[in-house]
Amino acid sequence: MDYYLQILLIAGIFITLTLSLNLINGFCGQFSLGHAGFWGVGAYASAVYSVYYALPLPAAINMMIAIIVGFIAAALSGILIGVPCLRLKGDYLAIATLGFGEILRIIITNTEKIGGPRGFINIPHWANIIWVYAIAAVAVVFMINLKRSSFGRAIISIREDEIASENMGVNLFKYKLFSFTIGAGIAGIAGALFAHTQQFLHPSNFNFMWSVIILVMVILGGQGSVTGSVVGAIVLTIVPELLRFAGGNIAAWRMTIFPVLLILLMLARPQGIFGPHELGGSKLRSKA
Amino acid sequence: MGQNVAFFLWDCLQYLINGISQGSLYALVALGYTMVYGIIRLVNFAHGEFLMIGAMCGYYALQAHLPMPVAILVAMLSAGLLAVVVERLVYRPIRKSGRIPALITAIGTSLFFQYFGQLTFGADPKTIPPFITEKIYNFGEVNVSNVQLAIFVITMLVLAFLWWLTHFTKIGKAMRATSYNLQAAELMGINTNKIISFTFFLGAALAGLGGMLMGYTMSVEPMMGMNLGIKAFVAAVVGGIGVIPGAALGGFIIGIAENLVAGLYKSSFRDGVSFFILILILLIKPSGLLGKNTKEKV
Amino acid sequence: MSSILKLQNVTMKFGGLTAVNDVSFDILAHDLVAIIGPNGAGKTTLFNTITGIYSPTSGSVIFNQKDLKNIKSSDVTELGIARTFQNIRLFKDLTVIDNIKLAKHTRIQYGFWDGIFRTKKFHLEEKKIEDECLLLLKLFKLDDKKDFLAKNLAYGQQRKLEMARALATGPKLLLLDEPAAGMNPTETRELSELIHLIRDQFNMAIILIEHDMKLVMEIAEKIFVLDYGNLIASGNPKEIQNNKRVIEAYLGAEIEASL
């Protein structure tokens, strides 16, 4: 039972995480390969609060504070990285964010106070599956409403055509930075949830591999599709686990099946399962 | 005091020499990234895995008691052929879908071979015996080994070879034409698919060579491609991705910087410094030290 | 009538190439002007300079008594200059109506949180915008296509949508970069009526770049001729047709083209 609960929990955290990257990558079209870094900053910052500076308050209120700490820390690192990097485009932005993500991880690995390379232990168990899915639900509503507002339209227009978007009066830098910062912040919230459900953090949780996995979840669902992100996160959390049960060779080879599926998906449907659209069709799509 | 300064300078010189040797390795691998990017604008994340597979094959060739030169040849050929097959089966069909799907496909291919390597070869590191008996020469307080020298010389020879190839041979000129403008090259009667295959082969063969050299200085294991690949890739971008001399310049810069930081400060920041340089360069000159700036036409 | 756009000795250089050389002119608030000239004469560069995509190497662009020096392209739109592009730049994967709604972006009255919490203010404002957009689409006969993705429109319709989108930003000056390119004769005729209609109904100045001389002579009240970045002639259609330098520039171009 615990095992299933753990999978559900991780799936829920990945829903929030995937949505947060979808804002940057799917909505705004900015290709980021360092998202796990923001997730890590949020996780570690919130854990620093709960381990070293926790106030004598009920766990639920402390968890709220931890979430806010995770959000602010990750959003600030988003600004720090976004201001210099968002001038770059496409491949170059991807490379720069990859570099920053790795730098964040190396800093974490070299900070003894948060466990360094051994990992950060003794984090209180403040969050549970209800927290995880409540936050995921808030994230879904936030993203859908954003998409249907003028603000969201401006962000999406940047993905479509930067020059035309600017020509429509959209301040590119402002909206890119907004997406990047809020996306990072929401990833930080997912980090706080991760820290306070797992009670243990290790730098290897937040390396480049994980940035790729989150990205794959976004792509699988469809860039710009909120419901797609939810589906992508759930499918890619559960499928590898199911393969584990398949036994024998398949279980041993499941980690190679995952990238093969990714490649086949790209070959067959590069825009992801839903493309930019939503499950439920036009009702959710463009009506304001 | 004066003596301390002298020691410090000797140390720096030593790190510089180690850095040049290591940078040569990065440069060798970076060449593959740069050539492929130059020709199809794809960051080939699987390049490091070609290197790893090549090194593995070279290792098993040695296990089968084949002489070292043959093993190196095996490594280069197997890496090169693998790259050609991957390009044909995976990259070519995805090319028309745009650059981001291609980039994601490359990441997927890289992951596949990492796990494939772990399952087939096991995760344990394997060592490759030195291809020449190691000798160390002392110059004052500084040591230089003949292996370090050999790595440097091999890289220089490879660079000279590539320069000759791209400037004085028919296929090299076709490579340059294709990288300048793929469609136009095709219209001029160049078989661009063949040129792309050849570029992949050449880049990966050099990676196979780099893998064997690295297998000696460090070890052969499934994650080596990832680790060395990212560094080499950073080197390619720093020097100017798509520019062949840029790969060498970037390799040396990264190699030297890493050894200086690891020696003078803390070895755990060795990996951080390359990313730091990467970001610095991207901010100052996104197209890299030797790259050309391009602006979108409105 | 008052001047809306004033170019004073505008020069635009790229490296060694002078794309626009010392160009000065005045556009009045209700003008309908055409800029003509051979390919590569610097016409689109001039548009890019006016809309802030490039900032001029020297000289100044003054819009509504305001010097546009160091003003971002996005702010130029807010001040009241809108344009279309030579190679259509629609938001291809968005619907027709979303393309137009986006242009209303700078005039939106509700804030970020109104959108997230979907307040009454949000709904009222969105309704208002939707109605305005539909009205505009009706004018361009695109209202029945409002839920189509922009990329699925026919070429002529895409050009019209781009014009509608530019209008939706609420400009005082509209720049059209080859609006008739790729249109058939019927569509071109409709276009010329539409341009007149827009100018009168929305009360604005229009500058267009166009190669279709029939269209230019028919609708433009004033014509500027560019050649190798220089303004070689200006005047009404009749004057331009009889201008010796203009004929030379065009004949020269034709001879080159036939070689």
PDB file of C-alpha atoms in Angstrom, chain A residues 79-88 100 173, chain B residues 279 283:
ATOM      1  CA  ILE A  79      15.117  36.093 -11.809  1.00  0.00           C
ATOM      2  CA  LEU A  80      18.850  35.725 -11.259  1.00  0.00           C
ATOM      3  CA  ILE A  81      19.130  33.311 -14.174  1.00  0.00           C
ATOM      4  CA  GLY A  82      16.428  34.837 -16.336  1.00  0.00           C
ATOM      5  CA  VAL A  83      17.721  38.407 -16.440  1.00  0.00           C
ATOM      6  CA  PRO A  84      20.989  37.524 -18.158  1.00  0.00           C
ATOM      7  CA  CYS A  85      19.859  34.422 -20.070  1.00  0.00           C
ATOM      8  CA  LEU A  86      16.553  35.405 -21.610  1.00  0.00           C
ATOM      9  CA  ARG A  87      18.309  37.450 -24.258  1.00  0.00           C
ATOM     10  CA  LEU A  88      19.395  34.110 -25.695  1.00  0.00           C
ATOM     11  CA  PHE A 100      22.855  27.220 -14.531  1.00  0.00           C
ATOM     12  CA  PHE A 173      11.551  40.774 -21.809  1.00  0.00           C
TER      13      PHE A 173
ATOM     14  CA  ILE B 279      27.471  31.195 -19.126  1.00  0.00           C
ATOM     15  CA  LEU B 283      26.270  36.391 -22.082  1.00  0.00           C
TER      16      LEU B 283
END
